[in-house]
Short mmCIF file of C-alpha atoms in Angstrom, two decimals:
data_model
loop_
_atom_site.label_atom_id
_atom_site.label_comp_id
_atom_site.label_asym_id
_atom_site.label_seq_id
_atom_site.Cartn_x
_atom_site.Cartn_y
_atom_site.Cartn_z
CA VAL A 1 -15.56 136.90 108.34
CA ILE A 2 -15.41 140.94 108.61
CA PRO A 3 -11.41 142.14 109.17
CA VAL A 4 -11.67 144.61 111.92
CA SER A 5 -8.82 146.98 112.61
CA VAL A 6 -7.59 146.45 116.72
CA ASP A 7 -5.90 148.94 118.40
CA ILE A 8 -4.58 147.84 122.01
CA ARG A 9 -4.12 150.53 124.40
CA PRO A 10 -5.37 153.20 122.08
CA LYS A 11 -3.69 156.80 121.68
CA SER A 12 -0.81 155.00 122.71
CA THR A 13 2.33 153.69 120.75
CA GLU A 14 3.57 150.98 123.41
CA ASN A 15 1.33 147.86 123.63
CA ALA A 16 3.29 146.55 126.58
CA ILE A 17 1.41 143.95 128.52
CA THR A 18 2.81 142.62 132.10
CA LEU A 19 1.10 139.47 132.60
CA THR A 20 1.30 139.48 136.17
CA SER A 21 -0.19 142.67 136.12
CA THR A 22 -3.69 143.08 137.90
CA SER A 23 -4.66 145.74 135.81
CA ARG A 24 -7.04 146.10 132.86
CA LEU A 25 -6.08 146.50 129.37
CA PRO A 26 -7.75 148.72 126.95
CA VAL A 27 -8.78 147.53 123.52
CA ALA A 28 -10.65 149.69 120.72
CA ILE A 29 -12.24 147.98 117.84
CA LEU A 30 -11.84 150.81 115.12
CA GLY A 31 -14.89 151.37 112.98
CA SER A 32 -14.87 151.61 108.93
CA GLY A 33 -16.33 151.43 106.25
CA ALA A 34 -16.51 147.73 106.34
CA ILE A 35 -18.01 147.33 109.67
CA ASP A 36 -19.89 149.64 112.34
CA ALA A 37 -17.90 148.81 115.46
CA THR A 38 -21.10 149.46 117.16
CA THR A 39 -23.05 146.19 115.93
CA ILE A 40 -20.10 143.97 117.65
CA GLY A 41 -21.73 142.13 120.69
CA VAL A 42 -19.89 142.77 123.49
CA GLU A 43 -20.45 139.41 124.90
CA THR A 44 -19.30 137.66 122.18
CA VAL A 45 -15.68 139.34 121.70
CA ARG A 46 -12.45 137.54 122.95
CA LEU A 47 -8.97 138.65 123.30
CA ALA A 48 -6.45 136.30 123.50
CA GLY A 49 -9.07 133.76 124.85
CA ALA A 50 -10.46 136.41 127.50
CA SER A 51 -13.71 137.80 127.68
CA VAL A 52 -14.64 141.65 127.84
CA ALA A 53 -13.96 142.45 131.75
CA GLY A 54 -17.23 143.28 134.04
CA ARG A 55 -18.73 145.49 136.17
CA GLU A 56 -19.83 144.73 139.74
CA SER A 57 -23.40 146.20 138.29
CA GLY A 58 -23.22 142.97 135.98
CA SER A 59 -22.36 145.16 132.45
CA PHE A 60 -19.12 145.16 130.82
CA LEU A 61 -16.30 147.48 130.66
CA ALA A 62 -17.29 148.95 127.11
CA SER A 63 -17.41 152.77 125.88
CA VAL A 64 -18.24 154.06 122.49
CA GLU A 65 -15.91 156.69 121.36
CA ASP A 66 -13.88 157.83 118.10
CA VAL A 67 -10.27 157.16 119.76
CA ASN A 68 -8.53 157.58 115.85
CA GLY A 69 -10.07 160.84 115.07
CA ASP A 70 -11.74 159.67 112.08
CA GLY A 71 -15.43 160.52 112.92
CA ARG A 72 -16.25 156.71 113.27
CA ALA A 73 -17.60 155.11 116.31
CA ASP A 74 -15.04 152.87 118.08
CA LEU A 75 -15.51 150.41 120.67
CA VAL A 76 -13.40 150.20 123.51
CA LEU A 77 -13.22 147.08 125.91
CA HIS A 78 -11.36 146.32 129.01
CA PHE A 79 -9.97 143.30 129.98
CA ASP A 80 -8.09 141.65 132.78
CA ILE A 81 -4.79 141.20 132.08
CA GLN A 82 -4.65 138.05 133.84
CA ASP A 83 -7.40 136.58 132.00
CA LEU A 84 -5.09 136.72 128.80
CA ALA A 85 -3.94 133.50 127.30
CA LEU A 86 -0.76 134.97 126.17
CA LEU A 87 2.69 133.53 126.60
CA SER A 88 6.21 135.26 126.86
CA HIS A 89 7.17 135.33 123.37
CA ASP A 90 4.15 136.09 121.72
CA THR A 91 3.76 139.48 119.33
CA GLN A 92 0.26 139.57 118.22
CA ALA A 93 -3.22 139.21 120.41
CA VAL A 94 -5.59 138.09 118.18
CA LEU A 95 -9.50 139.56 119.24
CA GLU A 96 -12.31 137.88 117.64
CA GLY A 97 -16.43 138.15 118.44
CA GLN A 98 -19.82 138.53 116.53
CA THR A 99 -21.91 141.13 115.30
CA ARG A 100 -25.35 140.84 116.61
CA GLY A 101 -26.51 139.25 113.10
CA GLY A 102 -24.09 136.71 113.55
CA VAL A 103 -21.20 137.75 111.45
CA ARG A 104 -17.49 136.70 112.80
CA VAL A 105 -14.93 139.34 113.29
CA LEU A 106 -11.53 138.61 113.49
CA GLY A 107 -8.37 141.49 113.95
CA GLN A 108 -5.16 141.51 115.73
CA ASP A 109 -2.43 143.87 117.37
CA SER A 110 0.81 143.75 117.93
CA ILE A 111 1.88 143.32 121.95
CA THR A 112 5.31 143.25 123.68
CA ILE A 113 5.35 141.19 126.56
CA VAL A 114 7.38 142.93 129.55
CA PRO A 115 8.75 141.00 132.32
#
């Protein structure tokens, strides 16, 4: 397992989630010396049990950008909030997936559930 850094709501210090929201939640998997985030298979990624949201065209809502300004490519994914298996008392959201080579990746970020 390769540990990955996860940033829920990149470029924001608040990770507030309203579970009844019909919006999408942006989440970045940060590239590092340990992993090139672009090698992660988007189709394998789950955040709190939810798959990456899709477009009408069938492709995933995913992009590659440097969200933290460290010069490394980060993988930004979007999840439908209503698909997340979170409870009102949860304080962490766990992300898991695999590289295209089949190596498991695992990370988490703190969250605040708001009514």
